[in-house]
Amino acid sequence: MILSMTGFGRAEGVFEGKKISIDIKSLNSKSFDLNIKIPLRYKEKEFEVRKILNDRIIRGKVDCYVNLENLEETNDVKINRGLIDSYMNELKNIASDGPDFEYLKMAVRLPDAITSRPDELGEGEWEALAKIVNAAVDKFQEFRKTEGKILHEELERNIKNIDKYLSEVIPYEEVRINSVKERYMKTLKEFENVDETRFYQEMAYFTEKLDISEEKVRLAQHLKYYSEVMENEDFNGKKLGFISQEIGREINTLGSKANHAEIQKLVVMMKDDLEKIKEQTLNVL
């Protein structure tokens, strides 16, 4: 199955008055490249979140945004009255001619006068976060499948086009060789005292150099192999990239040996479809 490397997924949920929302998006990349933004509250679980994303997304330049919103009013502030009183008494001992309000303003600025109540991340909240992360990845994967179907159709069309152009080369092969032979025979008649045996040897050698039978066979095999890998193997983007390189080599050799205007035109059309294949293959997971 073809999966696109680009994707988008979003999921959200609520846990004990906290709304957690997660957005995941990706572009193509040779490896797994993750940029994650996560609230300080969940920083201790960043490694676990990264592992979930790495194991399931596999490859791509990925951005993940974890957002946290408190839906309920909370009072997380603790005023340490005893400590503030002690601060004020000490300040009065140092300077006894000031109003209590001035001492209070100074006292609340001193260490530990006002603190936040500790609110540790419990196992239940982590399980809720992990569930939302996986739900976002599920949506992300569905997007990849949808994009992958479109990619599959385009790649299949381009492969079939190259195969069609290859079959259209056949009628020109014999015409091309006969044209070369006629040109050489005409040249032979224009000269006297030519070693005909050596001449025919050279012509046979030149004709053999123009033979494109092997290139046609190998190109047809590579096209077939590309289609088989596309249909039957998962996470096949890199492999398809290697096969497309081999397809390109055979098309180039075919072009260099063509020596015929119509075959050259077909080669140009093959290269046009091959460029589309290479570009699309870069986006295959």
mmCIF file of C-alpha atoms in Angstrom, residues 20-203:
data_model
loop_
_atom_site.group_PDB
_atom_site.id
_atom_site.type_symbol
_atom_site.label_atom_id
_atom_site.label_comp_id
_atom_site.label_asym_id
_atom_site.label_seq_id
_atom_site.Cartn_x
_atom_site.Cartn_y
_atom_site.Cartn_z
ATOM 1 C CA ILE A 20 -5.854 18.678 25.860
ATOM 2 C CA SER A 21 -5.593 19.203 22.088
ATOM 3 C CA ILE A 22 -2.933 17.789 19.779
ATOM 4 C CA ASP A 23 -2.091 18.735 16.177
ATOM 5 C CA ILE A 24 0.271 16.677 14.025
ATOM 6 C CA LYS A 25 1.409 17.556 10.518
ATOM 7 C CA SER A 26 4.275 16.368 8.338
ATOM 8 C CA LEU A 27 6.139 16.913 5.070
ATOM 9 C CA ASN A 28 8.511 14.584 3.239
ATOM 10 C CA SER A 29 11.968 13.869 4.632
ATOM 11 C CA LYS A 30 14.628 11.180 4.270
ATOM 12 C CA SER A 31 14.298 10.301 7.964
ATOM 13 C CA PHE A 32 12.123 10.963 11.016
ATOM 14 C CA ASP A 33 12.611 14.611 11.963
ATOM 15 C CA LEU A 34 10.358 15.691 14.844
ATOM 16 C CA ASN A 35 9.705 19.192 16.138
ATOM 17 C CA ILE A 36 7.493 19.049 19.239
ATOM 18 C CA LYS A 37 6.030 21.821 21.388
ATOM 19 C CA ILE A 38 4.654 20.554 24.676
ATOM 20 C CA PRO A 39 3.425 22.370 27.827
ATOM 21 C CA LEU A 40 5.755 22.458 30.822
ATOM 22 C CA ARG A 41 3.273 20.290 32.747
ATOM 23 C CA TYR A 42 3.852 17.391 30.324
ATOM 24 C CA LYS A 43 7.583 17.977 29.769
ATOM 25 C CA GLU A 44 8.512 14.912 31.815
ATOM 26 C CA LYS A 45 6.523 12.744 29.362
ATOM 27 C CA GLU A 46 8.067 14.233 26.205
ATOM 28 C CA PHE A 47 10.248 11.157 25.620
ATOM 29 C CA GLU A 48 7.215 8.837 25.753
ATOM 30 C CA VAL A 49 5.269 11.088 23.363
ATOM 31 C CA ARG A 50 8.234 11.160 20.976
ATOM 32 C CA LYS A 51 8.426 7.353 21.050
ATOM 33 C CA ILE A 52 4.731 6.981 20.146
ATOM 34 C CA LEU A 53 5.175 9.360 17.196
ATOM 35 C CA ASN A 54 8.438 7.760 16.041
ATOM 36 C CA ASP A 55 7.064 4.198 16.182
ATOM 37 C CA ARG A 56 3.866 5.047 14.281
ATOM 38 C CA ILE A 57 4.814 7.826 11.858
ATOM 39 C CA ILE A 58 8.191 6.265 10.886
ATOM 40 C CA ARG A 59 9.432 8.913 8.441
ATOM 41 C CA GLY A 60 8.833 12.559 7.614
ATOM 42 C CA LYS A 61 9.477 16.089 8.842
ATOM 43 C CA VAL A 62 6.892 16.176 11.639
ATOM 44 C CA ASP A 63 5.521 19.043 13.712
ATOM 45 C CA CYS A 64 3.543 18.147 16.851
ATOM 46 C CA TYR A 65 1.810 20.751 19.001
ATOM 47 C CA VAL A 66 0.372 19.770 22.402
ATOM 48 C CA ASN A 67 -1.914 22.428 23.874
ATOM 49 C CA LEU A 68 -3.388 22.557 27.395
ATOM 50 C CA GLU A 69 -6.325 24.704 28.517
ATOM 51 C CA ASN A 70 -7.862 24.863 32.013
ATOM 52 C CA LEU A 71 -11.653 24.802 31.774
ATOM 53 C CA GLU A 72 -12.290 25.217 35.506
ATOM 54 C CA GLU A 73 -11.228 27.971 37.868
ATOM 55 C CA THR A 74 -8.521 26.733 40.159
ATOM 56 C CA ASN A 75 -6.805 28.239 43.172
ATOM 57 C CA ASP A 76 -3.268 26.975 42.993
ATOM 58 C CA VAL A 77 -1.768 29.849 45.006
ATOM 59 C CA LYS A 78 -0.746 29.357 48.660
ATOM 60 C CA ILE A 79 -0.082 32.382 50.897
ATOM 61 C CA ASN A 80 2.298 31.467 53.718
ATOM 62 C CA ARG A 81 0.801 33.747 56.407
ATOM 63 C CA GLY A 82 3.109 32.617 59.217
ATOM 64 C CA LEU A 83 6.203 33.251 57.134
ATOM 65 C CA ILE A 84 4.900 36.670 56.042
ATOM 66 C CA ASP A 85 4.217 37.627 59.700
ATOM 67 C CA SER A 86 7.769 36.636 60.594
ATOM 68 C CA TYR A 87 9.135 38.730 57.713
ATOM 69 C CA MET A 88 7.066 41.739 58.838
ATOM 70 C CA ASN A 89 8.216 41.450 62.480
ATOM 71 C CA GLU A 90 11.846 41.324 61.405
ATOM 72 C CA LEU A 91 11.347 44.337 59.135
ATOM 73 C CA LYS A 92 9.703 46.296 61.984
ATOM 74 C CA ASN A 93 12.668 45.513 64.228
ATOM 75 C CA ILE A 94 14.956 47.003 61.652
ATOM 76 C CA ALA A 95 12.813 50.078 60.923
ATOM 77 C CA SER A 96 9.940 50.630 63.363
ATOM 78 C CA ASP A 97 8.621 53.930 62.066
ATOM 79 C CA GLY A 98 6.827 52.647 58.914
ATOM 80 C CA PRO A 99 3.151 51.617 58.416
ATOM 81 C CA ASP A 100 2.272 47.910 58.434
ATOM 82 C CA PHE A 101 1.130 48.046 54.795
ATOM 83 C CA GLU A 102 4.609 49.028 53.639
ATOM 84 C CA TYR A 103 6.109 46.116 55.568
ATOM 85 C CA LEU A 104 3.513 43.806 54.007
ATOM 86 C CA LYS A 105 4.452 44.912 50.468
ATOM 87 C CA MET A 106 8.088 44.119 51.202
ATOM 88 C CA ALA A 107 7.309 40.797 52.940
ATOM 89 C CA VAL A 108 5.273 39.293 50.067
ATOM 90 C CA ARG A 109 8.255 39.797 47.760
ATOM 91 C CA LEU A 110 10.573 37.734 49.948
ATOM 92 C CA PRO A 111 11.298 34.019 49.260
ATOM 93 C CA ASP A 112 8.455 31.483 49.731
ATOM 94 C CA ALA A 113 5.955 34.128 50.890
ATOM 95 C CA ILE A 114 3.616 33.119 48.068
ATOM 96 C CA THR A 115 3.963 29.690 46.426
ATOM 97 C CA SER A 116 2.058 27.463 44.029
ATOM 98 C CA ARG A 117 0.456 24.321 45.349
ATOM 99 C CA PRO A 118 2.191 21.280 43.912
ATOM 100 C CA ASP A 119 0.071 19.499 41.292
ATOM 101 C CA GLU A 120 1.917 16.430 40.104
ATOM 102 C CA LEU A 121 1.105 14.674 36.850
ATOM 103 C CA GLY A 122 -0.759 11.504 37.801
ATOM 104 C CA GLU A 123 -0.866 8.219 35.911
ATOM 105 C CA GLY A 124 -4.491 8.791 34.911
ATOM 106 C CA GLU A 125 -3.675 12.106 33.237
ATOM 107 C CA TRP A 126 -0.718 10.580 31.398
ATOM 108 C CA GLU A 127 -2.951 7.761 30.122
ATOM 109 C CA ALA A 128 -5.448 10.368 28.893
ATOM 110 C CA LEU A 129 -2.640 12.288 27.145
ATOM 111 C CA ALA A 130 -1.289 9.122 25.492
ATOM 112 C CA LYS A 131 -4.775 8.193 24.297
ATOM 113 C CA ILE A 132 -5.232 11.623 22.681
ATOM 114 C CA VAL A 133 -1.765 11.396 21.062
ATOM 115 C CA ASN A 134 -2.686 8.036 19.519
ATOM 116 C CA ALA A 135 -6.067 9.378 18.376
ATOM 117 C CA ALA A 136 -4.295 12.274 16.622
ATOM 118 C CA VAL A 137 -1.912 9.804 14.943
ATOM 119 C CA ASP A 138 -4.926 7.698 13.827
ATOM 120 C CA LYS A 139 -6.415 10.768 12.094
ATOM 121 C CA PHE A 140 -2.984 11.561 10.678
ATOM 122 C CA GLN A 141 -2.659 8.047 9.234
ATOM 123 C CA GLU A 142 -6.096 8.268 7.614
ATOM 124 C CA PHE A 143 -4.969 11.451 5.891
ATOM 125 C CA ARG A 144 -1.835 9.644 4.697
ATOM 126 C CA LYS A 145 -3.900 6.794 3.256
ATOM 127 C CA THR A 146 -6.168 9.182 1.359
ATOM 128 C CA GLU A 147 -3.188 11.055 -0.084
ATOM 129 C CA GLY A 148 -1.506 7.706 -0.790
ATOM 130 C CA LYS A 149 -4.409 6.570 -2.992
ATOM 131 C CA ILE A 150 -4.021 9.699 -5.128
ATOM 132 C CA LEU A 151 -0.250 9.134 -5.333
ATOM 133 C CA HIS A 152 -0.813 5.502 -6.315
ATOM 134 C CA GLU A 153 -3.090 6.486 -9.194
ATOM 135 C CA GLU A 154 -0.627 9.083 -10.494
ATOM 136 C CA LEU A 155 2.386 6.765 -10.263
ATOM 137 C CA GLU A 156 0.503 3.921 -11.920
ATOM 138 C CA ARG A 157 -0.532 6.223 -14.774
ATOM 139 C CA ASN A 158 3.059 7.410 -15.320
ATOM 140 C CA ILE A 159 4.446 3.844 -15.278
ATOM 141 C CA LYS A 160 1.846 2.761 -17.839
ATOM 142 C CA ASN A 161 2.717 5.752 -20.019
ATOM 143 C CA ILE A 162 6.402 4.776 -20.113
ATOM 144 C CA ASP A 163 5.450 1.181 -20.899
ATOM 145 C CA LYS A 164 3.214 2.392 -23.739
ATOM 146 C CA TYR A 165 5.984 4.575 -25.202
ATOM 147 C CA LEU A 166 8.353 1.611 -24.977
ATOM 148 C CA SER A 167 5.972 -0.531 -27.077
ATOM 149 C CA GLU A 168 5.788 2.273 -29.642
ATOM 150 C CA VAL A 169 9.567 2.072 -30.150
ATOM 151 C CA ILE A 170 9.299 -1.385 -31.768
ATOM 152 C CA PRO A 171 7.975 -0.342 -35.231
ATOM 153 C CA TYR A 172 10.876 2.071 -35.685
ATOM 154 C CA GLU A 173 13.651 -0.404 -34.823
ATOM 155 C CA GLU A 174 13.799 -2.301 -38.126
ATOM 156 C CA VAL A 175 13.292 0.888 -40.126
ATOM 157 C CA ARG A 176 16.198 2.473 -38.256
ATOM 158 C CA ILE A 177 18.602 -0.421 -38.884
ATOM 159 C CA ASN A 178 17.607 -0.713 -42.545
ATOM 160 C CA SER A 179 18.169 3.004 -42.981
ATOM 161 C CA VAL A 180 21.690 2.680 -41.575
ATOM 162 C CA LYS A 181 22.430 -0.299 -43.851
ATOM 163 C CA GLU A 182 21.183 1.526 -46.948
ATOM 164 C CA ARG A 183 23.319 4.556 -46.092
ATOM 165 C CA TYR A 184 26.403 2.391 -45.697
ATOM 166 C CA MET A 185 25.729 0.455 -48.914
ATOM 167 C CA LYS A 186 25.372 3.721 -50.821
ATOM 168 C CA THR A 187 28.684 4.883 -49.377
ATOM 169 C CA LEU A 188 30.322 1.606 -50.389
ATOM 170 C CA LYS A 189 29.356 2.080 -54.042
ATOM 171 C CA GLU A 190 30.978 5.529 -54.130
ATOM 172 C CA PHE A 191 34.446 4.140 -53.487
ATOM 173 C CA GLU A 192 36.680 1.732 -55.403
ATOM 174 C CA ASN A 193 38.982 -0.965 -54.066
ATOM 175 C CA VAL A 194 37.149 -1.258 -50.730
ATOM 176 C CA ASP A 195 37.684 -4.377 -48.629
ATOM 177 C CA GLU A 196 34.079 -5.559 -48.548
ATOM 178 C CA THR A 197 34.720 -8.129 -45.804
ATOM 179 C CA ARG A 198 36.165 -5.498 -43.490
ATOM 180 C CA PHE A 199 33.372 -3.106 -44.484
ATOM 181 C CA TYR A 200 30.649 -5.581 -43.528
ATOM 182 C CA GLN A 201 32.443 -6.354 -40.273
ATOM 183 C CA GLU A 202 32.451 -2.650 -39.378
ATOM 184 C CA MET A 203 28.817 -2.291 -40.360
#
